[in-house]
Amino acid sequence: MKFYTAVVFSTLVSAVLAFENTVPCIMWSPKDYIKTNGRPHNQLVITNADATSSITSSLSSDICSAKAIALFDQPEIHSNDFVRSENKNAFNNLRTYIDQASTRSEIEYIAGGVDIQKVAQMIASECEATVVNLDASDVSDDDFKEQSSPIVVVASLPSSNSFHSNDVLLKRFISVMERKVNQNYAVIYTSGSAKTFENEYVNLQAPSNKSLPIFAKYQLFTPGVFMVLGVTLLFLFIAGTGITWLSGIQTPIRMEAPKQKKN
């Protein structure tokens, strides 16, 4: 029994860690450059090795018709950050762009982060374009030069900034891009570095206002925890039912003699 409990606990911890050390990838475009709901893999967590092909497969066949393809690198972003109470107004601009997009797609969990440079190189190779690395806090109209092929831009958002500050930089960057290419662009918003499990819970210290209820002070549950708990409870129910049925099997107390045939 102790061994069984240890195995279940170990599996539970491993599954939670798999969800915690992940990053999301949100793609949108004012035009038909993204395959809407075009998630190419049905597994819940995409590995880092599969992330590049998963992202590029979510782009439509007309992606090379775009004038600009921007890849934003937001360090240590997690899907849970979008729903936390302290980040209620931190992603207003991002949400507005997504809501107003003509096409959009999302991958919620990518383990370990995305190799953004590799994704950019694959897109550039497909479209015979060039890759330009820009600082999102220092972008100007001169960075988007008129050319026949699209420009693939990797825009790094500062890791020292808050999500709200980077959301303002996102709006400024896209505003500059729209002035140069109008609506003829696509955006990939993800992260090259995942938030570690240790950092996630170090940041869950109680706020200075100790009068708040416990659920306002701490993030006790995440989607990963809920999913793992659900799977574990289902497994325990099935295993318990099977063991109960097996223990209820009884052998006959006596064997009846075979009936003799009449002459």
PDB file of C-alpha atoms in Angstrom:
ATOM      1  CA  MET A   1       0.000   0.000   0.000  1.00  0.00           C
ATOM      2  CA  LYS A   2       2.840   2.385   0.861  1.00  0.00           C
ATOM      3  CA  PHE A   3       4.512   1.603  -2.467  1.00  0.00           C
ATOM      4  CA  TYR A   4       1.256   2.237  -4.349  1.00  0.00           C
ATOM      5  CA  THR A   5       0.764   5.574  -2.536  1.00  0.00           C
ATOM      6  CA  ALA A   6       4.339   6.604  -3.321  1.00  0.00           C
ATOM      7  CA  VAL A   7       3.877   5.787  -7.008  1.00  0.00           C
ATOM      8  CA  VAL A   8       0.627   7.780  -7.220  1.00  0.00           C
ATOM      9  CA  PHE A   9       2.197  10.754  -5.402  1.00  0.00           C
ATOM     10  CA  SER A  10       5.274  10.652  -7.630  1.00  0.00           C
ATOM     11  CA  THR A  11       3.083  10.566 -10.747  1.00  0.00           C
ATOM     12  CA  LEU A  12       1.011  13.455  -9.430  1.00  0.00           C
ATOM     13  CA  VAL A  13       4.073  15.631  -8.732  1.00  0.00           C
ATOM     14  CA  SER A  14       5.607  14.829 -12.127  1.00  0.00           C
ATOM     15  CA  ALA A  15       2.403  15.761 -13.956  1.00  0.00           C
ATOM     16  CA  VAL A  16       2.078  19.047 -12.053  1.00  0.00           C
ATOM     17  CA  LEU A  17       5.694  19.907 -12.863  1.00  0.00           C
ATOM     18  CA  ALA A  18       5.010  19.160 -16.531  1.00  0.00           C
ATOM     19  CA  PHE A  19       2.251  21.785 -16.557  1.00  0.00           C
ATOM     20  CA  GLU A  20       4.119  24.352 -14.457  1.00  0.00           C
ATOM     21  CA  ASN A  21       7.284  24.544 -16.567  1.00  0.00           C
ATOM     22  CA  THR A  22       5.418  25.476 -19.745  1.00  0.00           C
ATOM     23  CA  VAL A  23       4.734  28.558 -21.850  1.00  0.00           C
ATOM     24  CA  PRO A  24       1.769  29.462 -24.066  1.00  0.00           C
ATOM     25  CA  CYS A  25       1.900  30.480 -27.712  1.00  0.00           C
ATOM     26  CA  ILE A  26      -0.774  32.858 -29.025  1.00  0.00           C
ATOM     27  CA  MET A  27      -0.968  33.619 -32.747  1.00  0.00           C
ATOM     28  CA  TRP A  28      -3.230  36.123 -34.443  1.00  0.00           C
ATOM     29  CA  SER A  29      -3.577  38.213 -37.586  1.00  0.00           C
ATOM     30  CA  PRO A  30      -5.976  40.820 -39.005  1.00  0.00           C
ATOM     31  CA  LYS A  31      -5.975  38.704 -42.175  1.00  0.00           C
ATOM     32  CA  ASP A  32      -6.185  34.990 -42.964  1.00  0.00           C
ATOM     33  CA  TYR A  33      -2.569  34.223 -42.104  1.00  0.00           C
ATOM     34  CA  ILE A  34      -3.379  31.942 -39.147  1.00  0.00           C
ATOM     35  CA  LYS A  35      -5.262  28.651 -39.174  1.00  0.00           C
ATOM     36  CA  THR A  36      -8.058  29.332 -36.715  1.00  0.00           C
ATOM     37  CA  ASN A  37      -8.097  26.678 -34.003  1.00  0.00           C
ATOM     38  CA  GLY A  38      -5.409  24.992 -36.052  1.00  0.00           C
ATOM     39  CA  ARG A  39      -3.743  23.117 -33.247  1.00  0.00           C
ATOM     40  CA  PRO A  40      -1.821  20.382 -35.054  1.00  0.00           C
ATOM     41  CA  HIS A  41      -1.268  18.123 -32.042  1.00  0.00           C
ATOM     42  CA  ASN A  42      -3.953  16.690 -29.792  1.00  0.00           C
ATOM     43  CA  GLN A  43      -1.709  16.144 -26.782  1.00  0.00           C
ATOM     44  CA  LEU A  44      -2.130  18.574 -23.907  1.00  0.00           C
ATOM     45  CA  VAL A  45       1.551  19.450 -23.430  1.00  0.00           C
ATOM     46  CA  ILE A  46       3.710  20.061 -26.521  1.00  0.00           C
ATOM     47  CA  THR A  47       7.385  19.262 -26.088  1.00  0.00           C
ATOM     48  CA  ASN A  48      10.042  21.846 -26.830  1.00  0.00           C
ATOM     49  CA  ALA A  49      11.247  19.730 -29.763  1.00  0.00           C
ATOM     50  CA  ASP A  50       7.753  19.674 -31.334  1.00  0.00           C
ATOM     51  CA  ALA A  51       6.978  23.339 -30.638  1.00  0.00           C
ATOM     52  CA  THR A  52       8.597  24.683 -33.818  1.00  0.00           C
ATOM     53  CA  SER A  53       6.651  22.412 -36.155  1.00  0.00           C
ATOM     54  CA  SER A  54       3.451  22.946 -34.136  1.00  0.00           C
ATOM     55  CA  ILE A  55       3.706  26.726 -34.473  1.00  0.00           C
ATOM     56  CA  THR A  56       4.652  26.773 -38.150  1.00  0.00           C
ATOM     57  CA  SER A  57       1.860  24.286 -38.904  1.00  0.00           C
ATOM     58  CA  SER A  58      -0.601  26.774 -37.392  1.00  0.00           C
ATOM     59  CA  LEU A  59       0.331  29.360 -40.039  1.00  0.00           C
ATOM     60  CA  SER A  60      -1.750  29.394 -43.199  1.00  0.00           C
ATOM     61  CA  SER A  61      -0.376  28.737 -46.666  1.00  0.00           C
ATOM     62  CA  ASP A  62      -0.691  32.491 -47.377  1.00  0.00           C
ATOM     63  CA  ILE A  63       1.646  33.521 -44.566  1.00  0.00           C
ATOM     64  CA  CYS A  64       4.332  34.606 -47.038  1.00  0.00           C
ATOM     65  CA  SER A  65       1.905  37.205 -48.397  1.00  0.00           C
ATOM     66  CA  ALA A  66       2.206  39.132 -45.144  1.00  0.00           C
ATOM     67  CA  LYS A  67       4.453  42.178 -45.097  1.00  0.00           C
ATOM     68  CA  ALA A  68       5.606  41.537 -41.531  1.00  0.00           C
ATOM     69  CA  ILE A  69       5.622  38.566 -39.161  1.00  0.00           C
ATOM     70  CA  ALA A  70       6.408  39.556 -35.578  1.00  0.00           C
ATOM     71  CA  LEU A  71       7.483  37.083 -32.901  1.00  0.00           C
ATOM     72  CA  PHE A  72       7.274  38.506 -29.365  1.00  0.00           C
ATOM     73  CA  ASP A  73       9.393  36.934 -26.640  1.00  0.00           C
ATOM     74  CA  GLN A  74       7.780  37.547 -23.240  1.00  0.00           C
ATOM     75  CA  PRO A  75      10.101  35.915 -20.665  1.00  0.00           C
ATOM     76  CA  GLU A  76       8.557  33.440 -18.209  1.00  0.00           C
ATOM     77  CA  ILE A  77       4.937  33.820 -19.268  1.00  0.00           C
ATOM     78  CA  HIS A  78       2.521  31.061 -18.227  1.00  0.00           C
ATOM     79  CA  SER A  79      -1.084  30.430 -19.226  1.00  0.00           C
ATOM     80  CA  ASN A  80      -2.130  31.013 -15.605  1.00  0.00           C
ATOM     81  CA  ASP A  81      -0.769  34.568 -15.719  1.00  0.00           C
ATOM     82  CA  PHE A  82      -3.672  35.617 -17.957  1.00  0.00           C
ATOM     83  CA  VAL A  83      -6.306  34.711 -15.340  1.00  0.00           C
ATOM     84  CA  ARG A  84      -4.655  35.792 -12.102  1.00  0.00           C
ATOM     85  CA  SER A  85      -6.435  38.530 -10.181  1.00  0.00           C
ATOM     86  CA  GLU A  86      -3.290  40.649  -9.855  1.00  0.00           C
ATOM     87  CA  ASN A  87      -2.955  40.640 -13.660  1.00  0.00           C
ATOM     88  CA  LYS A  88      -6.559  41.628 -14.298  1.00  0.00           C
ATOM     89  CA  ASN A  89      -5.595  44.691 -16.371  1.00  0.00           C
ATOM     90  CA  ALA A  90      -2.084  43.624 -17.332  1.00  0.00           C
ATOM     91  CA  PHE A  91      -2.988  42.211 -20.756  1.00  0.00           C
ATOM     92  CA  ASN A  92      -5.689  44.610 -21.956  1.00  0.00           C
ATOM     93  CA  ASN A  93      -3.936  45.463 -25.218  1.00  0.00           C
ATOM     94  CA  LEU A  94      -3.101  41.825 -25.932  1.00  0.00           C
ATOM     95  CA  ARG A  95      -6.721  40.786 -25.361  1.00  0.00           C
ATOM     96  CA  THR A  96      -7.963  43.591 -27.609  1.00  0.00           C
ATOM     97  CA  TYR A  97      -5.725  42.502 -30.486  1.00  0.00           C
ATOM     98  CA  ILE A  98      -6.798  38.875 -30.091  1.00  0.00           C
ATOM     99  CA  ASP A  99     -10.509  39.740 -29.909  1.00  0.00           C
ATOM    100  CA  GLN A 100     -10.303  41.933 -33.013  1.00  0.00           C
ATOM    101  CA  ALA A 101      -8.178  39.496 -35.022  1.00  0.00           C
ATOM    102  CA  SER A 102      -9.605  37.913 -38.123  1.00  0.00           C
ATOM    103  CA  THR A 103      -7.811  34.618 -37.434  1.00  0.00           C
ATOM    104  CA  ARG A 104      -6.150  33.317 -34.294  1.00  0.00           C
ATOM    105  CA  SER A 105      -4.850  30.140 -32.717  1.00  0.00           C
ATOM    106  CA  GLU A 106      -3.344  29.109 -29.396  1.00  0.00           C
ATOM    107  CA  ILE A 107      -1.173  26.411 -27.888  1.00  0.00           C
ATOM    108  CA  GLU A 108      -1.547  26.555 -24.109  1.00  0.00           C
ATOM    109  CA  TYR A 109       1.305  24.394 -22.865  1.00  0.00           C
ATOM    110  CA  ILE A 110       4.744  24.125 -24.457  1.00  0.00           C
ATOM    111  CA  ALA A 111       7.308  22.476 -22.192  1.00  0.00           C
ATOM    112  CA  GLY A 112      10.488  24.407 -21.453  1.00  0.00           C
ATOM    113  CA  GLY A 113       9.829  27.370 -23.746  1.00  0.00           C
ATOM    114  CA  VAL A 114      10.015  27.960 -27.503  1.00  0.00           C
ATOM    115  CA  ASP A 115      13.133  28.243 -29.642  1.00  0.00           C
ATOM    116  CA  ILE A 116      11.944  31.536 -31.117  1.00  0.00           C
ATOM    117  CA  GLN A 117      14.989  32.031 -33.319  1.00  0.00           C
ATOM    118  CA  LYS A 118      14.440  28.605 -34.870  1.00  0.00           C
ATOM    119  CA  VAL A 119      10.785  29.397 -35.562  1.00  0.00           C
ATOM    120  CA  ALA A 120      11.786  32.712 -37.144  1.00  0.00           C
ATOM    121  CA  GLN A 121      14.424  31.035 -39.312  1.00  0.00           C
ATOM    122  CA  MET A 122      11.946  28.414 -40.524  1.00  0.00           C
ATOM    123  CA  ILE A 123       9.409  31.082 -41.484  1.00  0.00           C
ATOM    124  CA  ALA A 124      12.113  33.172 -43.170  1.00  0.00           C
ATOM    125  CA  SER A 125      13.356  30.149 -45.093  1.00  0.00           C
ATOM    126  CA  GLU A 126       9.845  29.319 -46.277  1.00  0.00           C
ATOM    127  CA  CYS A 127       9.156  32.896 -47.400  1.00  0.00           C
ATOM    128  CA  GLU A 128      12.678  33.744 -48.574  1.00  0.00           C
ATOM    129  CA  ALA A 129      12.710  36.547 -46.038  1.00  0.00           C
ATOM    130  CA  THR A 130      15.180  38.042 -43.602  1.00  0.00           C
ATOM    131  CA  VAL A 131      15.147  37.817 -39.789  1.00  0.00           C
ATOM    132  CA  VAL A 132      15.578  41.038 -37.830  1.00  0.00           C
ATOM    133  CA  ASN A 133      16.073  41.150 -34.051  1.00  0.00           C
ATOM    134  CA  LEU A 134      14.603  44.256 -32.435  1.00  0.00           C
ATOM    135  CA  ASP A 135      14.270  45.635 -28.950  1.00  0.00           C
ATOM    136  CA  ALA A 136      10.538  46.115 -28.379  1.00  0.00           C
ATOM    137  CA  SER A 137      11.232  49.205 -26.265  1.00  0.00           C
ATOM    138  CA  ASP A 138      13.159  50.935 -29.077  1.00  0.00           C
ATOM    139  CA  VAL A 139      11.294  50.342 -32.330  1.00  0.00           C
ATOM    140  CA  SER A 140      10.754  52.945 -35.053  1.00  0.00           C
ATOM    141  CA  ASP A 141       9.286  53.261 -38.545  1.00  0.00           C
ATOM    142  CA  ASP A 142      12.762  52.845 -40.046  1.00  0.00           C
ATOM    143  CA  ASP A 143      12.865  49.247 -38.792  1.00  0.00           C
ATOM    144  CA  PHE A 144      10.144  48.261 -41.277  1.00  0.00           C
ATOM    145  CA  LYS A 145      11.592  48.924 -44.690  1.00  0.00           C
ATOM    146  CA  GLU A 146       9.601  48.391 -47.849  1.00  0.00           C
ATOM    147  CA  GLN A 147      10.637  45.159 -49.599  1.00  0.00           C
ATOM    148  CA  SER A 148       9.191  42.465 -51.815  1.00  0.00           C
ATOM    149  CA  SER A 149       9.475  39.644 -49.247  1.00  0.00           C
ATOM    150  CA  PRO A 150       8.057  39.796 -45.711  1.00  0.00           C
ATOM    151  CA  ILE A 151      10.193  40.885 -42.792  1.00  0.00           C
ATOM    152  CA  VAL A 152      10.378  38.410 -39.899  1.00  0.00           C
ATOM    153  CA  VAL A 153      10.905  40.336 -36.660  1.00  0.00           C
ATOM    154  CA  VAL A 154      11.929  38.843 -33.311  1.00  0.00           C
ATOM    155  CA  ALA A 155      10.970  41.401 -30.664  1.00  0.00           C
ATOM    156  CA  SER A 156      12.315  40.741 -27.172  1.00  0.00           C
ATOM    157  CA  LEU A 157      10.282  42.167 -24.296  1.00  0.00           C
ATOM    158  CA  PRO A 158      12.283  43.176 -21.187  1.00  0.00           C
ATOM    159  CA  SER A 159      12.325  40.542 -18.456  1.00  0.00           C
ATOM    160  CA  SER A 160      12.660  43.259 -15.807  1.00  0.00           C
ATOM    161  CA  ASN A 161       9.333  44.867 -16.746  1.00  0.00           C
ATOM    162  CA  SER A 162       5.940  43.946 -15.401  1.00  0.00           C
ATOM    163  CA  PHE A 163       3.390  42.295 -17.671  1.00  0.00           C
ATOM    164  CA  HIS A 164       1.506  45.597 -17.828  1.00  0.00           C
ATOM    165  CA  SER A 165       4.605  47.532 -18.937  1.00  0.00           C
ATOM    166  CA  ASN A 166       5.343  44.986 -21.634  1.00  0.00           C
ATOM    167  CA  ASP A 167       1.714  45.111 -22.743  1.00  0.00           C
ATOM    168  CA  VAL A 168       2.184  48.846 -23.362  1.00  0.00           C
ATOM    169  CA  LEU A 169       5.340  48.099 -25.378  1.00  0.00           C
ATOM    170  CA  LEU A 170       3.388  45.493 -27.361  1.00  0.00           C
ATOM    171  CA  LYS A 171       0.786  48.098 -28.320  1.00  0.00           C
ATOM    172  CA  ARG A 172       3.435  50.647 -29.299  1.00  0.00           C
ATOM    173  CA  PHE A 173       5.299  48.080 -31.408  1.00  0.00           C
ATOM    174  CA  ILE A 174       2.195  46.940 -33.263  1.00  0.00           C
ATOM    175  CA  SER A 175       1.118  50.554 -33.789  1.00  0.00           C
ATOM    176  CA  VAL A 176       4.435  51.286 -35.511  1.00  0.00           C
ATOM    177  CA  MET A 177       4.132  48.095 -37.553  1.00  0.00           C
ATOM    178  CA  GLU A 178       0.574  48.951 -38.639  1.00  0.00           C
ATOM    179  CA  ARG A 179       1.699  52.375 -39.845  1.00  0.00           C
ATOM    180  CA  LYS A 180       4.140  50.701 -42.211  1.00  0.00           C
ATOM    181  CA  VAL A 181       2.262  47.574 -43.336  1.00  0.00           C
ATOM    182  CA  ASN A 182      -1.358  48.413 -42.404  1.00  0.00           C
ATOM    183  CA  GLN A 183      -3.209  45.176 -41.490  1.00  0.00           C
ATOM    184  CA  ASN A 184      -0.870  43.013 -43.529  1.00  0.00           C
ATOM    185  CA  TYR A 185       0.902  41.235 -40.674  1.00  0.00           C
ATOM    186  CA  ALA A 186       0.817  38.273 -38.289  1.00  0.00           C
ATOM    187  CA  VAL A 187       1.906  38.038 -34.655  1.00  0.00           C
ATOM    188  CA  ILE A 188       3.274  35.131 -32.602  1.00  0.00           C
ATOM    189  CA  TYR A 189       3.328  35.835 -28.842  1.00  0.00           C
ATOM    190  CA  THR A 190       5.226  33.285 -26.749  1.00  0.00           C
ATOM    191  CA  SER A 191       8.303  32.863 -24.547  1.00  0.00           C
ATOM    192  CA  GLY A 192      11.751  31.416 -24.982  1.00  0.00           C
ATOM    193  CA  SER A 193      12.114  30.705 -21.257  1.00  0.00           C
ATOM    194  CA  ALA A 194       9.613  28.981 -18.989  1.00  0.00           C
ATOM    195  CA  LYS A 195       8.915  29.937 -15.416  1.00  0.00           C
ATOM    196  CA  THR A 196      10.455  27.273 -13.200  1.00  0.00           C
ATOM    197  CA  PHE A 197       8.460  25.333 -10.635  1.00  0.00           C
ATOM    198  CA  GLU A 198      10.538  26.768  -7.790  1.00  0.00           C
ATOM    199  CA  ASN A 199      10.091  30.370  -8.956  1.00  0.00           C
ATOM    200  CA  GLU A 200       6.371  29.824  -9.351  1.00  0.00           C
ATOM    201  CA  TYR A 201       5.886  29.066  -5.675  1.00  0.00           C
ATOM    202  CA  VAL A 202       8.491  31.451  -4.344  1.00  0.00           C
ATOM    203  CA  ASN A 203       6.355  34.210  -5.891  1.00  0.00           C
ATOM    204  CA  LEU A 204       3.271  32.991  -4.018  1.00  0.00           C
ATOM    205  CA  GLN A 205       4.239  34.688  -0.764  1.00  0.00           C
ATOM    206  CA  ALA A 206       1.445  36.289   1.186  1.00  0.00           C
ATOM    207  CA  PRO A 207       0.829  39.982   0.398  1.00  0.00           C
ATOM    208  CA  SER A 208       1.199  42.671   3.004  1.00  0.00           C
ATOM    209  CA  ASN A 209      -2.571  42.827   3.504  1.00  0.00           C
ATOM    210  CA  LYS A 210      -3.000  39.866   5.845  1.00  0.00           C
ATOM    211  CA  SER A 211      -6.735  40.405   6.202  1.00  0.00           C
ATOM    212  CA  LEU A 212      -7.360  38.940   2.756  1.00  0.00           C
ATOM    213  CA  PRO A 213      -8.838  35.418   2.542  1.00  0.00           C
ATOM    214  CA  ILE A 214      -6.425  32.597   1.818  1.00  0.00           C
ATOM    215  CA  PHE A 215      -7.557  32.180  -1.798  1.00  0.00           C
ATOM    216  CA  ALA A 216      -6.794  35.857  -2.447  1.00  0.00           C
ATOM    217  CA  LYS A 217      -3.336  35.547  -0.882  1.00  0.00           C
ATOM    218  CA  TYR A 218      -2.181  32.401  -2.617  1.00  0.00           C
ATOM    219  CA  GLN A 219      -2.732  30.605  -5.880  1.00  0.00           C
ATOM    220  CA  LEU A 220      -3.420  27.182  -4.427  1.00  0.00           C
ATOM    221  CA  PHE A 221      -4.669  25.500  -7.578  1.00  0.00           C
ATOM    222  CA  THR A 222      -3.685  25.679 -11.224  1.00  0.00           C
ATOM    223  CA  PRO A 223      -5.272  24.057 -14.293  1.00  0.00           C
ATOM    224  CA  GLY A 224      -2.499  21.471 -14.223  1.00  0.00           C
ATOM    225  CA  VAL A 225      -3.286  20.543 -10.607  1.00  0.00           C
ATOM    226  CA  PHE A 226      -6.999  20.232 -11.347  1.00  0.00           C
ATOM    227  CA  MET A 227      -6.363  18.034 -14.386  1.00  0.00           C
ATOM    228  CA  VAL A 228      -3.991  15.744 -12.523  1.00  0.00           C
ATOM    229  CA  LEU A 229      -6.365  15.464  -9.559  1.00  0.00           C
ATOM    230  CA  GLY A 230      -9.207  14.579 -11.911  1.00  0.00           C
ATOM    231  CA  VAL A 231      -7.188  11.869 -13.668  1.00  0.00           C
ATOM    232  CA  THR A 232      -5.935  10.503 -10.332  1.00  0.00           C
ATOM    233  CA  LEU A 233      -9.434  10.330  -8.839  1.00  0.00           C
ATOM    234  CA  LEU A 234     -10.745   8.613 -11.960  1.00  0.00           C
ATOM    235  CA  PHE A 235      -7.902   6.089 -11.820  1.00  0.00           C
ATOM    236  CA  LEU A 236      -8.529   5.409  -8.115  1.00  0.00           C
ATOM    237  CA  PHE A 237     -12.256   4.936  -8.779  1.00  0.00           C
ATOM    238  CA  ILE A 238     -11.622   2.443 -11.594  1.00  0.00           C
ATOM    239  CA  ALA A 239      -8.943   0.607  -9.600  1.00  0.00           C
ATOM    240  CA  GLY A 240     -11.128   0.505  -6.478  1.00  0.00           C
ATOM    241  CA  THR A 241     -14.105  -0.809  -8.440  1.00  0.00           C
ATOM    242  CA  GLY A 242     -11.979  -3.516 -10.062  1.00  0.00           C
ATOM    243  CA  ILE A 243     -10.453  -4.624  -6.756  1.00  0.00           C
ATOM    244  CA  THR A 244     -13.919  -4.725  -5.143  1.00  0.00           C
ATOM    245  CA  TRP A 245     -15.258  -6.935  -7.937  1.00  0.00           C
ATOM    246  CA  LEU A 246     -12.273  -9.269  -7.765  1.00  0.00           C
ATOM    247  CA  SER A 247     -12.548  -9.616  -3.995  1.00  0.00           C
ATOM    248  CA  GLY A 248     -16.241 -10.480  -4.366  1.00  0.00           C
ATOM    249  CA  ILE A 249     -15.573 -13.497  -6.558  1.00  0.00           C
ATOM    250  CA  GLN A 250     -16.358 -16.715  -4.607  1.00  0.00           C
ATOM    251  CA  THR A 251     -15.683 -20.335  -5.530  1.00  0.00           C
ATOM    252  CA  PRO A 252     -18.500 -22.879  -5.148  1.00  0.00           C
ATOM    253  CA  ILE A 253     -18.705 -24.554  -1.726  1.00  0.00           C
ATOM    254  CA  ARG A 254     -19.440 -27.990  -3.189  1.00  0.00           C
ATOM    255  CA  MET A 255     -19.364 -29.548  -6.615  1.00  0.00           C
ATOM    256  CA  GLU A 256     -22.463 -31.275  -7.940  1.00  0.00           C
ATOM    257  CA  ALA A 257     -22.000 -34.793  -9.225  1.00  0.00           C
ATOM    258  CA  PRO A 258     -22.541 -35.200 -12.939  1.00  0.00           C
ATOM    259  CA  LYS A 259     -25.933 -36.520 -13.842  1.00  0.00           C
ATOM    260  CA  GLN A 260     -26.003 -40.154 -14.918  1.00  0.00           C
ATOM    261  CA  LYS A 261     -27.605 -41.059 -18.172  1.00  0.00           C
ATOM    262  CA  LYS A 262     -30.677 -43.283 -17.995  1.00  0.00           C
ATOM    263  CA  ASN A 263     -30.529 -46.628 -19.853  1.00  0.00           C
TER     264      ASN A 263
END
